Amino acid sequence: MKRIWLILILLLASTFGRSQEYLNVILPRDGHNGLWGLTDVIEHDSNIWCVGGRYHNDTGNATCVLIRLHTNGEIDTTILLTNSVEVTITPRLVIQANEIYVLCNYKSALGVDGYTPLLIKYDLNGNELWRHFYSDPERVFVNNIMLTSDDHLILSGSIRTHPTNSFPRCFFIRKVNLDGEEIWNQTYWPSFKATSTQVIETSDGGLMISGQSQRHFTNEYQFRVIKTDELGNVIWDKDLGVDGFLNGGGTISELPDGSFICCTLYGNEDIVGSLVNPKGRVLFIDNDGNILRQQDYVFGSYTSMNQSVVIEDGTFIVRGIGKNQFNEQYVNLLKFDPMGNIIWQRPYTNLPDWPSVAYTLKKTDNNGVLFAGSTWVETDVSFQQRAWLVKTDCFGCDSLLCYYEDSTCLVYDCNEYPTSPQFTVSEPVFSAFVGTTFTFTQTETSNTTMRYWDMGDGTKHLGAESITHTYTQAGTYTVKLRSHHSACYDEYEQTVVVTQNIGESYVNDGTYKEDEVAHVGLESWQQGLKIYPNPAENELFVEFANVQGTLSIVDLLGKEVFVSVAFDGYAYLDLTNLSSGVYVLKISDGDGGFWNRQVVLK
């Protein structure tokens, strides 16, 4: 058994020292002007970089800013992406080496129809290096940026296909190099109304796109996932929402075992098409989009699951929204084990009477998280939206909510979750036109999150606990099962022997006979068949009732190595002249029926 011991140790200093490392801060705002919310955040090189929205009281416009914070949450640098007469919204960012890429939606002024995607590149001193506008095709609205393993960028969002109508909308992705030059773009038509929320790169080099789509001719929204190859070509496209409900678009992350975690929500629809009493939903799927397991969660009158980050040991942290019995909205942070069981839950409320909304979630180096958004703050004259930022440890604790002094982070011990990869093998079934078929079934699946089958002939299967596989050529095949509990896994293997090639047959009238015909003469007594000892040394005994025919022994290449002998209910075989190894005992009843059993000679 392979054991992965992932021990994350956080040695926490004094309360003051800890408050410098973990944050819960509301960023300052200058009167009616200033910062109202943060939409993305990244910790890099002893700084925290954020992008967000800034309201300009003189023009009534909202534009975006890039902010560098110190580790204690104080603002070091603020950079306006555009001036106050222009409009930029929903910024996102990535950092590659010493360069920052900010993606947003831009228009020159209020009243202009539609936004244009804008990508801006900065150095770590906040100096702008270049900016690219993408006006072709028109009517694209971007909401996500991702760095790929080959050092390119994926810009994703939705495209409005009608020049004046906001619908229909489709998923849209564009791949560019680090100079902003387009490599390719793709449009996906999952439904009449579709909005993508996230694109990730999968471990096989392809992409997965998640979002929300409306089914044709209905008002039913679905959680939609599209799998593509590395060029964005569709491999599969599936609705994964709950039928009969209004499903909210969610996000997707890949787990260490190669499966995927989807965070979404669903609920009933009111008369204006809004969600009523939604449930948060965590959905596990394999690389083919098959649902492995799912779990629903309810906290008060409203529960959503919006975004997740995956920890190295296979646990994952999810942010969402909750409402208590007084309909007060708060940001919900939860940690789950690889089976979807809650490890801890932290409700974050800046002001209990007013809603706080989170827009982003990022993992830190010590397996805590950064998340940010906006909240309402009461001033002397009014309530104002303000940006806030929280940084936690691996327990989900910040300097205000809680802390564990001199504590050790959760140790996720693989030894506590054996995956039991042992499997059974059925008796072979031979067809002259198909080959020899076996069924392989994992015997214990309680802790298994994902499984990988290697059938020994170059064929591999993913996900299923029971596999039926056909071999077309005679030979010995080693079948392996790797059974995962996320990052933890065990392996098991068995050998199967195939004695017939496809196209071979056992006949008594000159025609091919399928398995069902060929075994008719033996089905009545095969349960009582006794072959002993097995493994054998020098001799082998065979017992059965009221059947006459012949016995022979063949090697794994199908060559007869023991001369056929007649039997009538009992047979003794002297094997002293055979070498040690695996053989097949072939039983024929003389009427076209046959039966094969593997025997091992020591």
XYZ file of C-alpha atoms in Angstrom:
602
model
C 0.000 0.000 0.000
C 1.309 3.371 -0.920
C 0.846 5.843 1.923
C 1.020 9.563 1.456
C 1.608 11.383 4.698
C 0.981 15.044 4.071
C 1.725 16.937 7.287
C 1.345 20.672 7.112
C 2.852 22.335 10.183
C 2.044 25.914 11.069
C 3.936 27.218 14.070
C 1.929 30.279 15.097
C 3.598 33.100 17.001
C 1.990 35.649 19.290
C -1.491 37.041 18.703
C 0.041 40.261 17.310
C 2.440 38.389 15.074
C -0.353 36.196 13.847
C -2.595 39.156 13.050
C 0.103 40.384 10.650
C 0.016 37.096 8.777
C -3.738 36.461 8.729
C -6.094 39.240 7.742
C -9.658 40.425 8.007
C -9.661 43.997 6.756
C -12.017 46.490 5.123
C -10.054 48.665 2.714
C -10.433 52.460 3.003
C -12.644 54.524 0.741
C -12.498 58.270 0.162
C -16.043 59.534 0.762
C -18.422 58.607 -2.031
C -15.465 57.918 -4.319
C -13.103 55.018 -4.034
C -12.937 51.278 -3.820
C -16.210 49.350 -3.495
C -15.181 45.730 -4.084
C -12.378 43.285 -4.983
C -12.968 40.712 -7.722
C -9.634 38.851 -7.714
C -6.593 38.488 -5.464
C -3.184 36.751 -5.640
C -0.363 36.492 -3.091
C 3.034 36.857 -4.788
C 6.555 37.674 -3.649
C 5.621 38.935 -0.148
C 2.831 41.118 -1.540
C -0.878 40.748 -2.152
C -2.108 41.918 -5.561
C -5.810 42.701 -6.032
C -8.088 43.993 -8.744
C -11.430 45.607 -8.064
C -13.928 48.325 -8.845
C -13.725 52.026 -8.058
C -16.642 54.449 -8.201
C -16.092 57.978 -9.545
C -18.514 60.414 -7.965
C -17.778 63.152 -10.503
C -18.796 61.093 -13.569
C -20.996 58.369 -12.123
C -18.787 55.758 -13.754
C -17.176 52.723 -12.175
C -13.712 51.693 -13.366
C -11.173 49.106 -12.253
C -8.007 49.351 -10.216
C -4.928 47.231 -9.629
C -3.761 47.364 -6.010
C -0.612 46.139 -4.291
C -1.016 45.485 -0.566
C 1.501 44.822 2.168
C 1.076 41.567 4.081
C -0.662 43.463 6.893
C -3.390 44.615 4.492
C -2.197 48.205 4.043
C -2.390 49.635 0.518
C 1.031 50.215 -1.041
C 0.156 51.066 -4.679
C -3.113 51.828 -6.491
C -3.186 51.869 -10.306
C -6.208 53.020 -12.304
C -6.752 50.791 -15.331
C -8.695 53.527 -17.136
C -9.717 57.117 -16.438
C -12.946 58.295 -14.871
C -14.892 58.870 -18.116
C -14.291 55.314 -19.285
C -15.884 52.175 -17.899
C -14.097 48.939 -17.027
C -15.696 46.134 -15.042
C -15.174 42.563 -13.733
C -11.357 42.515 -13.712
C -9.404 39.269 -13.202
C -5.676 38.708 -12.942
C -2.868 36.143 -13.176
C 0.821 36.520 -12.365
C 3.460 34.730 -14.424
C 7.066 35.080 -13.233
C 7.465 38.852 -12.745
C 4.583 39.976 -14.924
C 0.954 40.713 -14.075
C -1.896 40.235 -16.559
C -5.213 41.966 -15.879
C -8.298 41.051 -17.925
C -11.430 43.187 -17.867
C -14.320 44.492 -19.966
C -13.960 47.989 -21.367
C -16.030 50.667 -23.073
C -15.065 54.242 -23.770
C -18.036 55.823 -21.949
C -21.484 55.183 -20.557
C -24.098 54.699 -23.274
C -21.755 52.765 -25.570
C -23.340 49.463 -26.642
C -21.438 46.481 -25.298
C -17.999 45.929 -23.845
C -14.672 45.074 -25.459
C -12.268 42.607 -23.763
C -9.118 44.387 -22.582
C -5.877 42.659 -21.507
C -3.198 44.771 -19.785
C 0.311 43.698 -18.805
C 2.259 45.215 -15.880
C 5.581 44.577 -14.213
C 5.822 44.047 -10.440
C 6.498 47.765 -9.945
C 3.110 48.583 -11.406
C 4.441 49.897 -14.735
C 2.190 49.207 -17.706
C 3.986 47.269 -20.462
C 1.204 47.034 -23.061
C -2.558 46.668 -23.524
C -4.609 44.733 -26.084
C -8.231 45.260 -27.113
C -10.027 42.313 -28.697
C -12.871 43.565 -30.877
C -13.071 40.517 -33.163
C -15.491 38.852 -32.831
C -17.815 41.518 -31.472
C -20.010 41.379 -28.369
C -17.704 39.208 -26.227
C -17.877 39.637 -22.438
C -14.966 38.059 -20.526
C -14.965 36.974 -16.884
C -11.971 34.674 -16.391
C -8.271 34.368 -17.227
C -6.077 31.285 -16.802
C -2.387 30.489 -17.289
C -1.803 27.200 -19.161
C 1.019 24.693 -18.686
C 2.585 25.758 -22.002
C 2.786 29.404 -20.814
C -0.172 30.779 -22.705
C -3.323 32.490 -21.490
C -6.941 31.411 -21.819
C -9.463 34.266 -21.788
C -13.034 33.062 -21.316
C -16.547 34.399 -21.098
C -19.652 34.640 -23.244
C -20.469 35.952 -26.698
C -23.712 37.645 -27.699
C -24.547 36.399 -31.179
C -27.284 38.919 -32.030
C -26.299 42.543 -32.767
C -29.129 44.116 -30.738
C -30.593 41.354 -28.560
C -28.700 40.266 -25.452
C -29.724 36.685 -26.222
C -28.752 34.187 -27.449
C -25.416 33.898 -25.656
C -22.769 31.212 -26.015
C -19.599 30.125 -24.239
C -16.474 31.722 -25.717
C -12.744 31.134 -25.110
C -9.667 32.719 -26.667
C -6.092 31.451 -26.330
C -3.313 34.066 -26.547
C 0.436 34.085 -25.983
C 2.156 36.135 -23.289
C 2.354 39.063 -25.698
C -1.425 39.052 -26.028
C -1.428 37.722 -29.606
C -4.291 35.369 -30.408
C -3.503 31.694 -31.115
C -7.095 30.491 -31.579
C -10.634 31.111 -30.369
C -13.676 28.864 -30.041
C -17.404 29.412 -29.630
C -19.674 26.804 -28.014
C -23.441 26.645 -28.426
C -24.755 24.677 -25.451
C -28.180 26.350 -25.390
C -30.197 29.497 -26.085
C -28.800 31.373 -23.093
C -25.367 30.390 -21.823
C -22.825 32.037 -19.520
C -19.479 30.431 -18.733
C -18.051 30.871 -15.251
C -14.701 29.102 -15.447
C -12.216 27.318 -17.700
C -9.519 25.023 -16.303
C -6.731 23.032 -17.905
C -6.961 19.306 -17.163
C -4.050 16.957 -16.466
C -4.392 15.401 -19.949
C -3.699 18.781 -21.552
C -7.292 19.545 -22.508
C -9.770 22.036 -21.079
C -13.007 21.934 -19.107
C -15.489 24.784 -19.349
C -18.200 25.170 -16.731
C -21.161 27.504 -16.601
C -24.901 27.873 -16.843
C -27.152 27.211 -19.819
C -30.863 27.357 -20.521
C -32.476 24.420 -22.281
C -34.176 25.167 -25.563
C -37.871 26.127 -25.367
C -37.919 25.986 -21.548
C -36.925 28.265 -18.724
C -34.938 25.539 -17.002
C -31.320 26.458 -16.341
C -28.692 23.734 -16.099
C -25.152 23.454 -14.771
C -23.188 22.847 -17.973
C -19.725 21.295 -18.437
C -17.868 21.002 -21.762
C -14.688 18.923 -22.169
C -12.309 19.843 -25.015
C -8.909 18.839 -26.338
C -5.886 21.163 -26.201
C -7.151 23.063 -29.273
C -10.591 23.662 -27.792
C -12.375 21.016 -29.895
C -15.347 19.493 -28.062
C -14.933 15.937 -26.716
C -18.210 15.906 -24.773
C -20.854 18.385 -23.653
C -23.197 17.590 -20.745
C -25.937 19.005 -18.553
C -25.065 18.154 -14.938
C -27.765 20.115 -13.148
C -30.757 18.824 -11.230
C -33.731 18.342 -13.553
C -36.831 20.352 -12.731
C -34.923 23.074 -10.856
C -33.259 26.365 -11.659
C -29.530 25.587 -11.517
C -26.877 28.212 -10.871
C -23.676 28.116 -12.889
C -20.699 26.902 -10.891
C -16.972 26.288 -11.049
C -14.802 23.212 -11.460
C -11.439 22.018 -10.079
C -9.366 18.886 -10.683
C -8.601 16.646 -7.694
C -5.304 14.749 -7.206
C -6.905 11.447 -8.272
C -7.857 12.852 -11.697
C -11.547 13.329 -10.938
C -13.201 16.747 -10.765
C -15.092 18.685 -8.119
C -17.927 20.963 -9.264
C -19.449 23.577 -6.970
C -22.912 24.783 -7.927
C -26.414 25.301 -6.580
C -30.024 24.667 -7.476
C -33.441 25.700 -6.215
C -37.057 26.341 -7.063
C -38.006 29.241 -9.307
C -40.278 32.099 -8.286
C -42.527 34.068 -10.633
C -39.693 36.369 -11.736
C -37.243 33.538 -12.392
C -35.157 33.855 -9.217
C -33.895 31.063 -6.997
C -35.946 30.228 -3.914
C -34.318 28.376 -0.983
C -31.396 27.095 -3.068
C -29.207 24.227 -2.005
C -25.446 24.164 -2.369
C -24.233 21.202 -4.376
C -20.851 19.476 -4.564
C -20.590 17.182 -7.566
C -17.787 14.717 -8.344
C -17.321 13.677 -11.991
C -14.756 11.672 -13.928
C -12.886 12.746 -17.063
C -15.793 11.539 -19.214
C -18.370 13.652 -17.359
C -19.910 10.695 -15.505
C -21.199 11.555 -12.035
C -19.242 9.593 -9.421
C -21.087 10.950 -6.363
C -22.822 14.097 -5.219
C -23.783 15.846 -2.022
C -26.265 18.613 -1.227
C -25.897 21.087 1.644
C -28.336 23.486 3.302
C -27.479 26.279 5.765
C -30.497 28.346 6.761
C -32.769 29.711 4.040
C -30.125 30.120 1.339
C -27.037 28.090 0.466
C -24.705 28.393 -2.502
C -21.424 26.756 -3.477
C -19.525 29.119 -5.764
C -15.828 28.292 -5.993
C -13.270 25.758 -4.710
C -9.536 25.331 -4.234
C -7.901 21.914 -3.875
C -5.264 21.096 -1.251
C -2.423 18.667 -2.016
C -3.843 15.901 0.191
C -7.141 15.904 -1.718
C -9.174 17.971 0.725
C -10.748 21.091 -0.729
C -12.059 24.449 0.467
C -15.257 25.969 -0.925
C -16.670 29.478 -0.621
C -20.328 30.277 -0.957
C -23.181 32.327 0.432
C -25.429 31.483 3.374
C -28.372 33.114 5.101
C -29.372 32.609 8.703
C -32.877 32.426 10.169
C -33.100 36.229 10.098
C -32.321 36.304 6.360
C -28.945 37.895 7.066
C -26.460 37.051 4.317
C -22.885 36.026 5.004
C -19.905 34.519 3.208
C -19.560 30.830 3.975
C -16.192 29.041 3.951
C -16.108 25.238 4.247
C -13.463 22.535 4.102
C -14.312 19.029 2.853
C -12.604 15.665 2.840
C -12.257 13.820 -0.516
C -15.656 12.156 -0.036
C -17.482 15.471 0.423
C -17.813 15.350 4.221
C -17.463 18.716 5.989
C -14.289 19.073 8.079
C -15.014 22.620 9.256
C -17.291 25.557 8.440
C -16.582 29.263 8.976
C -19.256 31.958 8.474
C -17.731 35.382 7.737
C -19.878 38.430 8.526
C -18.404 41.912 8.389
C -21.758 43.381 9.407
C -24.489 40.876 10.322
C -27.348 43.150 9.205
C -25.936 43.786 5.724
C -24.854 41.412 2.984
C -21.262 40.587 2.232
C -20.467 39.045 -1.149
C -17.248 37.238 -2.142
C -15.988 37.220 -5.728
C -12.800 35.187 -5.548
C -10.971 32.408 -3.676
C -7.258 31.580 -3.932
C -5.006 29.119 -2.091
C -1.988 30.382 -0.122
C 1.394 28.693 0.243
C 0.524 27.310 3.691
C -2.771 25.751 2.491
C -4.928 28.534 3.793
C -6.961 30.774 1.485
C -7.376 34.361 0.349
C -10.840 35.580 -0.546
C -12.264 39.029 -1.144
C -15.392 40.905 -2.148
C -17.604 43.775 -1.054
C -19.762 44.627 1.940
C -21.976 47.464 3.183
C -20.508 49.732 5.840
C -22.456 52.346 7.799
C -20.979 55.857 7.798
C -22.177 59.044 9.512
C -24.471 59.873 6.620
C -25.156 56.690 4.693
C -24.294 53.075 3.967
C -21.477 52.514 1.500
C -20.107 49.498 -0.291
C -16.504 48.807 0.583
C -13.917 46.283 -0.443
C -12.745 43.697 2.034
C -10.046 41.020 2.113
C -9.592 37.949 4.306
C -6.543 35.701 4.573
C -6.845 32.520 6.653
C -4.710 29.663 7.883
C -5.441 26.032 7.041
C -8.191 25.982 9.692
C -10.057 28.809 7.937
C -9.194 31.192 10.752
C -8.158 34.843 10.431
C -6.973 37.365 13.020
C -10.550 38.205 14.073
C -12.574 35.034 13.681
C -10.396 32.465 15.457
C -6.887 31.100 15.663
C -5.042 28.019 16.902
C -1.856 29.047 18.613
C 1.121 26.669 18.235
C -1.088 24.187 16.425
C -0.560 21.714 13.646
C -2.689 21.794 10.524
C -4.947 18.896 9.749
C -3.004 15.726 9.009
C -4.838 13.718 6.402
C -3.532 10.193 7.005
C -3.991 7.895 4.011
C -3.679 4.864 6.303
C -7.043 5.755 7.834
C -8.770 5.409 4.455
C -7.818 2.066 2.831
C -9.134 1.885 -0.714
C -9.185 -1.953 -0.971
C -8.337 -2.333 -4.683
C -8.807 -6.123 -4.662
C -11.103 -7.327 -7.427
C -12.734 -10.572 -8.516
C -12.512 -12.108 -11.976
C -15.425 -13.943 -13.566
C -15.144 -17.187 -15.495
C -14.158 -16.565 -19.119
C -16.843 -16.543 -21.797
C -15.592 -17.282 -25.311
C -17.181 -16.268 -28.575
C -15.613 -17.183 -31.893
C -16.714 -13.863 -33.338
C -15.843 -11.611 -30.376
C -13.141 -13.186 -28.206
C -12.765 -14.155 -24.558
C -14.661 -11.940 -22.122
C -14.082 -11.465 -18.392
C -15.813 -9.242 -15.848
C -13.602 -7.581 -13.212
C -15.277 -6.177 -10.098
C -13.749 -4.239 -7.200
C -14.924 -5.969 -4.020
C -14.856 -2.979 -1.602
C -15.545 0.596 -2.699
C -16.389 2.541 0.474
C -13.335 4.850 0.450
C -12.693 4.917 -3.282
C -12.927 8.305 -4.989
C -11.492 7.241 -8.349
C -10.138 4.078 -9.990
C -7.914 3.286 -12.943
C -8.034 -0.092 -14.709
C -5.166 -1.393 -16.870
C -6.360 -4.495 -18.724
C -2.866 -5.651 -19.731
C -3.471 -5.465 -23.497
C -3.020 -1.717 -23.865
C -6.627 -0.931 -22.907
C -7.352 1.347 -19.946
C -10.633 2.236 -18.228
C -11.463 5.086 -15.855
C -13.977 5.363 -13.054
C -16.184 2.257 -13.074
C -16.078 -0.227 -10.202
C -16.933 -3.120 -12.548
C -15.360 -3.593 -15.990
C -16.292 -6.127 -18.675
C -13.425 -6.599 -21.098
C -12.849 -8.862 -24.117
C -9.481 -10.212 -25.244
C -9.102 -11.213 -28.880
C -5.735 -12.989 -28.682
C -4.535 -15.929 -26.618
C -2.007 -15.117 -23.921
C -1.450 -14.191 -20.272
C -2.586 -10.714 -19.237
C -1.839 -8.869 -16.002
C -4.838 -6.765 -14.998
C -4.135 -3.901 -12.578
C -6.444 -1.701 -10.526
C -5.264 1.516 -8.896
C -7.905 2.613 -6.404
C -7.700 6.197 -5.122
C -8.863 8.039 -2.059
C -7.985 11.338 -3.742
C -4.202 11.768 -3.337
C -3.940 8.394 -1.543
C -4.084 5.149 -3.501
C -3.489 1.392 -3.381
C -2.759 -1.030 -6.230
C -3.701 -4.637 -6.905
C -3.201 -6.992 -9.858
C -4.313 -10.392 -11.084
C -3.326 -12.562 -14.044
C -5.871 -13.942 -16.504
C -5.195 -16.593 -19.127
C -6.780 -16.532 -22.567
C -6.448 -19.753 -24.563
C -8.369 -18.992 -27.776
C -7.813 -16.431 -30.490
C -10.779 -14.690 -32.039
C -12.061 -16.722 -34.991
C -11.372 -20.088 -33.334
C -14.370 -22.330 -32.779
C -15.339 -25.701 -31.397
C -17.668 -27.459 -33.804
C -19.152 -30.888 -34.497
C -21.146 -30.043 -37.587
C -18.907 -27.705 -39.554
C -20.455 -24.436 -38.304
C -19.321 -21.866 -35.748
C -20.835 -22.187 -32.318
C -21.199 -19.311 -29.896
C -20.523 -19.777 -26.212
C -24.151 -20.437 -25.303
C -24.251 -23.389 -27.741
C -20.812 -24.747 -27.022
C -21.416 -25.076 -23.284
C -24.813 -26.709 -23.403
C -23.370 -30.141 -22.773
C -21.521 -29.010 -19.644
C -23.803 -26.527 -17.884
C -25.627 -29.259 -15.955
C -22.532 -30.471 -14.142
C -20.006 -27.609 -14.096
C -20.931 -26.536 -10.552
C -19.943 -29.975 -9.292
C -16.641 -30.091 -11.125
C -13.657 -30.762 -8.830
C -10.046 -30.245 -9.883
C -7.440 -30.907 -7.208
C -4.861 -30.166 -6.000
C -4.530 -26.770 -7.670
C -1.745 -25.644 -7.623
C -0.491 -29.168 -8.398
C 2.956 -30.737 -8.195
C 3.102 -34.037 -10.127
C -0.491 -35.209 -10.388
C -3.978 -33.846 -10.919
C -7.392 -35.365 -10.142
C -10.614 -34.439 -11.939
C -14.088 -35.460 -10.760
C -17.528 -34.886 -12.335
C -20.806 -36.750 -12.724
C -22.149 -38.778 -15.648
C -20.257 -37.029 -18.429
C -18.013 -38.707 -20.962
C -15.440 -37.050 -23.149
C -11.751 -36.159 -23.231
C -9.280 -34.163 -21.161
C -6.163 -32.408 -22.385
C -3.752 -29.760 -21.115
C -2.556 -26.866 -23.270
C 0.028 -24.183 -22.559
C -0.622 -20.452 -22.763
C 0.152 -20.442 -26.480
C -2.612 -22.955 -27.127
C -0.254 -25.902 -27.774
C -1.369 -29.247 -26.429
C 1.309 -30.484 -23.982
C -0.594 -33.373 -22.416
C -2.103 -36.085 -24.640
C -5.888 -36.241 -24.483
C -7.326 -38.936 -22.255
C -10.861 -40.288 -22.099
C -12.894 -39.836 -18.936
C -16.100 -41.149 -17.461
C -16.789 -39.324 -14.215
C -13.212 -39.493 -12.910
C -9.680 -38.952 -14.257
C -6.123 -39.047 -12.999
C -3.422 -37.054 -14.836
C 0.306 -37.705 -14.352
C 2.063 -34.349 -14.826
C 5.632 -35.320 -13.956
C 6.875 -34.522 -17.478
C 5.568 -30.953 -17.484
C 7.526 -27.876 -16.418
C 6.292 -25.526 -13.703
C 3.944 -22.823 -14.893
C 0.350 -21.901 -15.763
C -1.676 -24.230 -17.995
C -5.264 -24.678 -19.086
C -7.200 -27.908 -18.552
C -9.482 -28.397 -21.559
C -12.579 -30.559 -21.094
C -14.581 -31.641 -24.150
C -17.776 -33.703 -24.062
C -17.528 -35.040 -27.626
C -20.660 -33.202 -28.788
C -19.167 -29.743 -29.319
C -19.345 -28.686 -25.663
C -16.127 -27.584 -23.940
C -14.910 -26.097 -20.677
C -11.562 -24.571 -19.676
C -10.047 -24.241 -16.221
C -6.711 -22.702 -15.305
C -4.301 -24.949 -13.388
C -0.947 -24.070 -11.891
C 1.913 -26.546 -11.765
C 4.526 -25.920 -9.062
